[in-house]
Amino acid sequence: MHITQLNRECLLHLFSFLDKNSRKSLAKTCHKLLEVFQDPLLWSLLNFHSPAELKKDNFLLGPALKYLSICWYSERVKVCNIEDWMKNNFQKDFCNRHENTVSDFLLEVCNRCPNLLSLTLSGCGHVTDDCILLLLKSCPNLKTLKLENCVRITDKTLEAVALYGGSLQTLHVDFCRNITQTGLERVREKRPSVMLRAERSANMIPDNKPEKQLMFEKASRKLVQL
């Protein structure tokens, strides 16, 4: 039996075992397999390992998407995690090339994937509070939100969770250095049923603007002199 003789259900099951690139390659072989590739039911789960993958045409976004993960563990993540005012020209140029990639992608998710249940972001240093706020509003069924090493995430995201995270069951904000203990306590107060984890976040040194950093250094020097 030729693969194209299988019914739609069987073909969807076979496609589900393939990665995104393999699915795309197979879809190019004939019209019937292309239709399977374009079936929204095939795309209930998406995993990405770098911002560059978000710009490829080897996947589809649609209402069937339930589980989304964007985890970037490359050494280059460290560049994005440097405070903007401390970056040199080379580092700024590197970040400018992909600064809005993840945020723009998540905006598409907000528009096309209202049934999202789980979102994991790791090493996405340019994702902002506003982006997470919009996602919480657009995906009211979101049950799991895991943020790791997302340095632009602040207590505003925690406030958004308190206001719009009615379906949330799990919230992780690990190694997010601009999260405070006050923000975490607010979530515990407003959403006591949420399983909250914030490994190291509230204990890390938050970003400071140059003028604030200068004042801190001056104050430290005075204490040393005393």
Coordinates of C-alpha atoms in Angstrom, one line a residue:
M1 CA 0.0 0.0 0.0
H2 CA 1.3 3.5 -0.9
I3 CA 1.3 6.0 1.9
T4 CA -1.2 8.2 0.0
Q5 CA -3.7 5.4 0.2
L6 CA -4.0 5.7 4.0
N7 CA -6.9 7.7 5.3
R8 CA -6.6 11.1 6.8
E9 CA -6.6 10.0 10.4
C10 CA -3.7 7.6 9.8
L11 CA -1.7 10.2 7.9
L12 CA -2.2 12.7 10.7
H13 CA -1.0 10.1 13.2
L14 CA 2.1 9.4 11.0
F15 CA 2.9 13.1 10.6
S16 CA 2.7 13.6 14.4
F17 CA 5.9 11.5 14.8
L18 CA 7.9 13.8 12.5
D19 CA 9.7 17.1 13.4
K20 CA 8.7 20.3 11.7
N21 CA 11.3 20.1 8.9
S22 CA 10.4 16.5 8.1
R23 CA 6.7 17.4 7.9
K24 CA 7.5 20.2 5.5
S25 CA 9.6 18.0 3.3
L26 CA 7.0 15.3 3.1
A27 CA 4.3 17.8 2.3
K28 CA 6.2 18.9 -0.8
T29 CA 5.8 15.4 -2.4
C30 CA 2.1 15.5 -3.3
H31 CA -1.1 17.5 -2.9
K32 CA -2.7 15.0 -0.5
L33 CA 0.2 15.2 2.0
L34 CA 0.3 18.9 1.7
E35 CA -3.3 19.0 2.9
V36 CA -2.4 16.8 5.9
F37 CA 0.5 19.3 6.7
Q38 CA -2.0 22.1 6.5
D39 CA -4.5 20.5 8.8
P40 CA -4.8 22.5 12.1
L41 CA -5.2 19.3 14.1
L42 CA -1.6 18.4 13.4
W43 CA -0.3 21.5 15.2
S44 CA -1.5 21.2 18.8
L45 CA 2.1 21.3 20.1
L46 CA 5.1 23.4 19.0
N47 CA 8.6 23.5 20.3
F48 CA 11.3 26.0 19.2
H49 CA 14.9 26.1 20.2
S50 CA 16.0 29.5 18.9
P51 CA 14.3 32.8 17.6
A52 CA 15.5 32.0 14.1
E53 CA 13.1 29.0 14.0
L54 CA 10.1 31.3 14.5
K55 CA 10.7 32.8 11.0
K56 CA 10.6 29.5 9.1
D57 CA 7.6 28.3 7.1
N58 CA 7.6 24.7 8.5
F59 CA 4.7 25.0 10.9
L60 CA 1.2 26.5 11.2
L61 CA -0.4 28.6 13.9
G62 CA -4.1 27.9 14.5
P63 CA -6.8 27.4 17.1
A64 CA -5.7 23.8 17.7
L65 CA -2.4 24.9 19.3
K66 CA -2.5 24.0 23.0
Y67 CA 1.2 23.7 24.0
L68 CA 3.9 26.2 23.0
S69 CA 7.6 26.2 24.1
I70 CA 10.3 28.6 23.0
C71 CA 13.5 27.7 24.9
W72 CA 16.8 29.3 23.9
Y73 CA 19.8 27.9 25.7
S74 CA 22.6 29.2 23.4
E75 CA 25.6 31.1 24.9
R76 CA 24.2 34.1 22.9
V77 CA 21.4 34.3 25.3
K78 CA 23.8 36.0 27.8
V79 CA 24.1 38.9 25.4
C80 CA 20.3 39.5 25.5
N81 CA 20.4 39.4 29.3
I82 CA 22.8 42.2 29.7
E83 CA 21.1 45.5 30.7
D84 CA 20.5 47.6 27.6
W85 CA 22.5 50.6 29.0
M86 CA 25.5 48.3 29.5
K87 CA 25.7 46.8 26.0
N88 CA 28.5 47.8 23.7
N89 CA 27.8 48.5 20.0
F90 CA 28.4 44.9 18.9
Q91 CA 26.0 43.6 21.5
K92 CA 23.3 46.1 20.6
D93 CA 23.7 45.2 16.9
F94 CA 23.3 41.5 17.7
C95 CA 20.1 42.1 19.8
N96 CA 18.6 44.5 17.2
R97 CA 18.6 41.6 14.7
H98 CA 16.1 39.6 16.6
E99 CA 14.9 41.9 19.4
N100 CA 11.2 41.7 18.4
T101 CA 11.2 38.2 16.9
V102 CA 9.7 36.4 19.9
S103 CA 7.3 39.2 20.8
D104 CA 6.0 39.5 17.3
F105 CA 5.5 35.8 17.2
L106 CA 3.6 35.8 20.5
L107 CA 1.3 38.6 19.1
E108 CA 0.5 36.1 16.2
V109 CA -0.3 33.5 18.9
C110 CA -2.6 36.0 20.6
N111 CA -4.5 36.5 17.3
R112 CA -4.6 32.9 16.1
C113 CA -4.4 30.6 19.1
P114 CA -7.1 31.4 21.7
N115 CA -7.2 27.9 23.0
L116 CA -3.6 27.8 24.2
L117 CA -3.2 25.9 27.5
S118 CA 0.6 26.1 28.2
L119 CA 3.4 28.5 27.4
T120 CA 7.0 28.1 28.3
L121 CA 9.6 30.8 27.5
S122 CA 13.2 30.4 28.5
G123 CA 16.1 32.7 27.6
C124 CA 13.7 35.1 25.8
G125 CA 15.4 38.3 27.1
H126 CA 13.4 40.7 25.0
V127 CA 9.9 39.6 25.9
T128 CA 8.1 42.3 27.8
D129 CA 5.3 42.6 30.3
D130 CA 2.9 44.0 27.8
C131 CA 3.3 41.0 25.6
I132 CA 2.5 38.6 28.4
L133 CA -0.4 40.8 29.5
L134 CA -1.9 40.6 26.0
L135 CA -1.4 36.9 25.9
L136 CA -3.2 36.4 29.2
K137 CA -6.1 38.4 27.9
S138 CA -6.2 36.6 24.5
C139 CA -5.8 33.1 25.8
P140 CA -8.3 32.9 28.8
N141 CA -7.8 29.1 29.1
L142 CA -4.1 29.3 29.8
K143 CA -3.3 26.9 32.6
T144 CA 0.5 26.9 32.7
L145 CA 2.9 29.8 32.3
K146 CA 6.6 29.2 32.7
L147 CA 9.1 32.0 32.3
E148 CA 12.8 31.4 32.9
N149 CA 15.6 33.9 32.5
C150 CA 13.3 36.5 30.9
V151 CA 15.0 39.6 32.2
R152 CA 12.4 42.2 31.0
I153 CA 9.7 40.5 32.9
T154 CA 8.8 42.6 36.0
D155 CA 6.1 42.8 38.7
K156 CA 3.7 44.1 35.9
T157 CA 3.5 40.5 34.7
L158 CA 2.6 39.3 38.2
E159 CA -0.1 42.1 38.3
A160 CA -1.5 40.8 35.0
V161 CA -1.6 37.3 36.4
A162 CA -3.5 38.6 39.4
L163 CA -6.0 40.3 37.1
Y164 CA -6.4 38.0 34.2
G165 CA -4.9 34.6 35.2
G166 CA -8.2 33.1 36.2
S167 CA -7.5 29.8 34.6
L168 CA -3.8 29.6 35.6
Q169 CA -2.8 26.6 37.7
T170 CA 1.0 26.8 37.4
L171 CA 3.2 29.9 37.2
H172 CA 7.0 29.8 37.1
V173 CA 9.1 33.0 37.0
D174 CA 12.6 31.5 37.6
F175 CA 15.8 33.6 37.3
C176 CA 13.7 36.7 36.3
R177 CA 15.8 39.3 38.1
N178 CA 13.3 42.2 38.0
I179 CA 10.7 40.3 39.9
T180 CA 10.3 41.3 43.5
Q181 CA 9.1 39.6 46.6
T182 CA 6.2 42.1 46.8
G183 CA 5.0 41.1 43.4
L184 CA 5.2 37.4 44.3
E185 CA 3.2 38.0 47.5
R186 CA 0.5 39.8 45.5
V187 CA 0.1 36.7 43.3
R188 CA -0.1 34.5 46.4
E189 CA -2.8 36.7 47.8
K190 CA -4.9 37.2 44.7
R191 CA -4.4 33.7 43.2
P192 CA -3.8 31.3 46.1
S193 CA -4.6 28.2 44.0
V194 CA -1.8 28.9 41.6
M195 CA 1.3 26.7 42.0
L196 CA 3.9 29.5 42.1
R197 CA 7.6 29.0 41.7
A198 CA 10.2 31.8 41.5
E199 CA 13.6 30.2 41.9
R200 CA 16.3 32.9 42.6
S201 CA 14.1 35.7 41.0
A202 CA 13.4 37.9 44.0
N203 CA 17.0 37.4 45.4
M204 CA 18.8 38.5 42.2
I205 CA 20.1 42.0 41.7
P206 CA 17.6 43.9 39.5
D207 CA 18.6 46.2 36.6
N208 CA 19.4 49.8 37.5
K209 CA 19.6 52.8 35.2
P210 CA 23.0 54.5 35.1
E211 CA 22.0 57.3 37.4
K212 CA 20.5 55.0 39.9
Q213 CA 23.6 52.8 39.8
L214 CA 25.8 55.8 40.3
M215 CA 23.9 56.9 43.4
F216 CA 24.1 53.3 44.7
E217 CA 27.9 53.3 44.2
K218 CA 28.3 56.7 45.9
A219 CA 26.2 55.6 48.8
S220 CA 28.3 52.4 49.1
R221 CA 31.5 54.4 49.1
K222 CA 30.2 56.7 51.9
L223 CA 29.4 53.7 54.0
V224 CA 32.9 52.3 53.5
Q225 CA 34.4 55.6 54.5
L226 CA 32.3 55.7 57.7

